[in-house]
XYZ file of C-alpha atoms in Angstrom:
227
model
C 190.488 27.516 95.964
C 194.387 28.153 96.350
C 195.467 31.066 98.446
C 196.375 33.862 95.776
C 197.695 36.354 98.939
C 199.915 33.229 99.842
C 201.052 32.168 96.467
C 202.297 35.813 95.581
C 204.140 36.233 99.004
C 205.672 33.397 98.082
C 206.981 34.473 94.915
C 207.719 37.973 96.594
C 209.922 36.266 98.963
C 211.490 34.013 96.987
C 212.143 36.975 94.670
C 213.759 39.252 97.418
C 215.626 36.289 98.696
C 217.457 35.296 95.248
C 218.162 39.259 95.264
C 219.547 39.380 98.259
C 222.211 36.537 97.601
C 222.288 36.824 94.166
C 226.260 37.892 93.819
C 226.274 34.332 95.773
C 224.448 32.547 93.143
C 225.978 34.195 89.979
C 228.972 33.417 91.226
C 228.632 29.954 91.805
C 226.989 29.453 88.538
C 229.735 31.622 87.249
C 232.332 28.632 88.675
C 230.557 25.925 86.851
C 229.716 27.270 83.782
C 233.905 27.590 83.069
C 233.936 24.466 84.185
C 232.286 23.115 81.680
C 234.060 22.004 78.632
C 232.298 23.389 75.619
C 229.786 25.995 77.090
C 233.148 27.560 79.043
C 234.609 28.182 75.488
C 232.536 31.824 74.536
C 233.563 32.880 78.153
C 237.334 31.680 77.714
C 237.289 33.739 74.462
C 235.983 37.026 76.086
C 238.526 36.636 78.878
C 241.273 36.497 76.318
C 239.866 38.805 74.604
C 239.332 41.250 77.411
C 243.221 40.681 78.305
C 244.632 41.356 75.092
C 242.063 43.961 74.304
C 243.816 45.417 77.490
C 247.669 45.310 76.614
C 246.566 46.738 73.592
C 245.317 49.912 75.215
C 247.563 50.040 77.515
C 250.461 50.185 74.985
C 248.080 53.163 73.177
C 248.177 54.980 76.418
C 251.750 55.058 76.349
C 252.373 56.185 73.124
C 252.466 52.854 71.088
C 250.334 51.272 68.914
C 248.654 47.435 68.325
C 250.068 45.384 65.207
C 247.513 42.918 65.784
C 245.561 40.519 68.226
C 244.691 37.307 67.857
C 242.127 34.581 69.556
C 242.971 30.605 69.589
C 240.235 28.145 69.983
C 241.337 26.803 73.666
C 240.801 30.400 74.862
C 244.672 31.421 74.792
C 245.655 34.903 72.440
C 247.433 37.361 71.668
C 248.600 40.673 71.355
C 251.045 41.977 69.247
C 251.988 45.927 69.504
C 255.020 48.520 68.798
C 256.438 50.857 71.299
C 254.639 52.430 74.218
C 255.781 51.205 77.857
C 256.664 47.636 77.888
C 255.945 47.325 81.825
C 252.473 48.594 81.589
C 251.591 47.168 78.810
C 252.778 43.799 79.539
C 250.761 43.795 83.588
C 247.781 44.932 82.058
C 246.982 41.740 80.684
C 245.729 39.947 83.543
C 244.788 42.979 85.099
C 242.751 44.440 82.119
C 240.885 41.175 82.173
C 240.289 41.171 85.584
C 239.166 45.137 85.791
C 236.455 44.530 82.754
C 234.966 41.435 84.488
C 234.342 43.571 88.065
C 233.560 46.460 86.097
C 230.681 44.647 83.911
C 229.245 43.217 87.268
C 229.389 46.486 88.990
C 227.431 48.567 85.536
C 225.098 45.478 85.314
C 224.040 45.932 88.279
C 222.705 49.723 88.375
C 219.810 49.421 86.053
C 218.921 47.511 82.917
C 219.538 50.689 80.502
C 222.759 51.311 81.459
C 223.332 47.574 81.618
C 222.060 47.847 77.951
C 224.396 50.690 77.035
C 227.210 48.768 78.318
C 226.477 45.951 76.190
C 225.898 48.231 73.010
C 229.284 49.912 73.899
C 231.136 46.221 74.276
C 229.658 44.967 70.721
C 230.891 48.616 69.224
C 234.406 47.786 70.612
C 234.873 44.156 69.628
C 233.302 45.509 65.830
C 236.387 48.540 65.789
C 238.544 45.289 66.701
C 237.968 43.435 64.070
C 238.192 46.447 61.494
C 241.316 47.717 63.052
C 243.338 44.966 64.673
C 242.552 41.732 63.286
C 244.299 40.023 60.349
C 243.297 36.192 60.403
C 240.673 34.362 59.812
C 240.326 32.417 63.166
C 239.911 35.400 65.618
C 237.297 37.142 63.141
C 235.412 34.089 63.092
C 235.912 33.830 67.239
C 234.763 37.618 67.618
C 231.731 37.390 65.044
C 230.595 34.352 67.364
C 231.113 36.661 70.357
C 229.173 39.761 68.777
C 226.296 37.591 67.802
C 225.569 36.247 71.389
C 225.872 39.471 72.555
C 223.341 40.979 70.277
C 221.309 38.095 71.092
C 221.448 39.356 74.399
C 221.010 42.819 73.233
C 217.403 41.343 71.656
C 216.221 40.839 75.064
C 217.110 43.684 77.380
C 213.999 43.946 79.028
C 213.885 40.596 80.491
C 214.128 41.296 84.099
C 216.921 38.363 83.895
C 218.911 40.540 81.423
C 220.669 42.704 84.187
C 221.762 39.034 85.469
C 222.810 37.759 82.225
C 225.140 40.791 82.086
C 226.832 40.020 85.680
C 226.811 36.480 85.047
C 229.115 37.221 82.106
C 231.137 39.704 84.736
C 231.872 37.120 87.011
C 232.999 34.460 84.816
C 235.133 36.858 83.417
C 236.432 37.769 86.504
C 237.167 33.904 87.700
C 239.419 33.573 84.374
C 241.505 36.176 84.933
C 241.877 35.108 88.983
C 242.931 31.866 87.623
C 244.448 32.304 84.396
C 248.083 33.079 85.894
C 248.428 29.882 87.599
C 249.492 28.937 84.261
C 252.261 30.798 84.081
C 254.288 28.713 86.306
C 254.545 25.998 83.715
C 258.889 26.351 84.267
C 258.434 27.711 80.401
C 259.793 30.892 81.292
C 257.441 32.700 78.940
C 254.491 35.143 78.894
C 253.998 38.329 80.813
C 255.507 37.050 84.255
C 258.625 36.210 82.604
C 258.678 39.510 80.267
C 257.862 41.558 83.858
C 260.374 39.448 85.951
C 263.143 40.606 83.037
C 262.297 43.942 83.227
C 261.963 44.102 87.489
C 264.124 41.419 88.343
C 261.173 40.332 90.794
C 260.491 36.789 90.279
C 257.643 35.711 88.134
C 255.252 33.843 90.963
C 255.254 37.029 92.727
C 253.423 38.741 89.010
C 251.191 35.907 89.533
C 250.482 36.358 93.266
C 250.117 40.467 92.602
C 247.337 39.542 89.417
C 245.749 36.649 91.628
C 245.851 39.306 94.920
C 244.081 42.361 92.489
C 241.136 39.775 91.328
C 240.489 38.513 95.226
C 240.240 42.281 95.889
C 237.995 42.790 93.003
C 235.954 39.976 94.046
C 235.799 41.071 97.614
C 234.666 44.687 96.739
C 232.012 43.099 94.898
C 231.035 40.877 97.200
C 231.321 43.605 99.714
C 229.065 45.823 97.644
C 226.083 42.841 97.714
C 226.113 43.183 101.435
């Protein structure tokens, strides 16, 4: 007759030890899931999303106002707005995108209400998107696919793997926007590195080393945090 005592020990362990390392694992699974061609497409989106969701209120903070935003199928966007700060608005970008990923991780990982509440609150603000900001087509249809995973989600909050699902989504979020402004030194001389370096006269690979420096320090915290 098998050893019940044993057999739940087991599981206990194995439980606390996946617990213990688990910004470890989500984070590697995080790194293959974007590298994936066709499953890394929903989390491209939200990264873009989250980025030009972030000039966007960073040019509201400042007194302007978004025209529109806009979504592309291989994960690139966005955001068009008038007036407000150009300088904030234009480094929040990678920033924003960067900020929501930690900050997802870091609500996620308090309980799974709140982790439910943040979910509820992310659907509400990608619905007030598409009311308020969107005028085409392709982005609506890239957002509705993005608010119907995430009520999916939603569906199944009290799966004790919903909390995970949540920071899963945080860290992959978090990887695009670390990597994301390697692209940016394509010799183009375009995007917000080029519209910063105009404005500062700093050289555009040092935006890009200042947006990859703030999502190694968000990573680290986090990381930190799991200790």
């Amino acid at each position: 007759m098998p050893n019940v005592n044993s057999a739940m020990t087991n599981q206990i362990n194995s439980s606390s030890f996946f617990q213990r390392y688990a910004f470890w694992f989500l984070l590697l699974a995080a790194a293959l899931l974007r590298s994936i061609p066709i499953i890394s497409l929903p989390f491209n989106w939200l990264e873009s999303y989250f980025h030009e969701i972030s000039h966007g209120l960073a040019a509201l903070i400042t007194g302007g106002s978004i025209v529109k935003i806009e979504l592309f199928p291989n994960g690139a966007g966005l955001c068009t707005t008038i007036g407000g700060s150009r300088f904030f608005t234009s480094f929040m970008g990678y920033t924003g995108a960067a900020t929501w990923g930690a900050m997802l991780y870091s609500l996620a990982s308090i309980n799974q209400k709140l982790t439910k509440a943040v979910s509820g609150a992310l659907l509400l603000l990608l619905i007030c998107s598409c009311l308020l900001w969107v005028r085409d087509l392709l982005t609506l249809v890239i957002l509705f696919l993005l608010m119907a995973l995430l009520a999916v989600k939603i569906r199944w909050w009290q799966s004790k793997w919903f909390y995970y699902g949540m920071q899963l989504i945080g860290l992959t979020v978090l990887l695009n926007a670390l990597f994301s402004p390697f692209y940016l030194i394509d010799g183009r001389n375009q995007g917000d590195g080029a519209t910063l370096a105009s404005l500062t006269l700093m050289p555009e690979v040092v935006w890009v080393a200042i947006w990859v420096a703030i999502a190694l320090a968000l990573l680290y915290l986090l990381a930190k945090k799991q200790q």
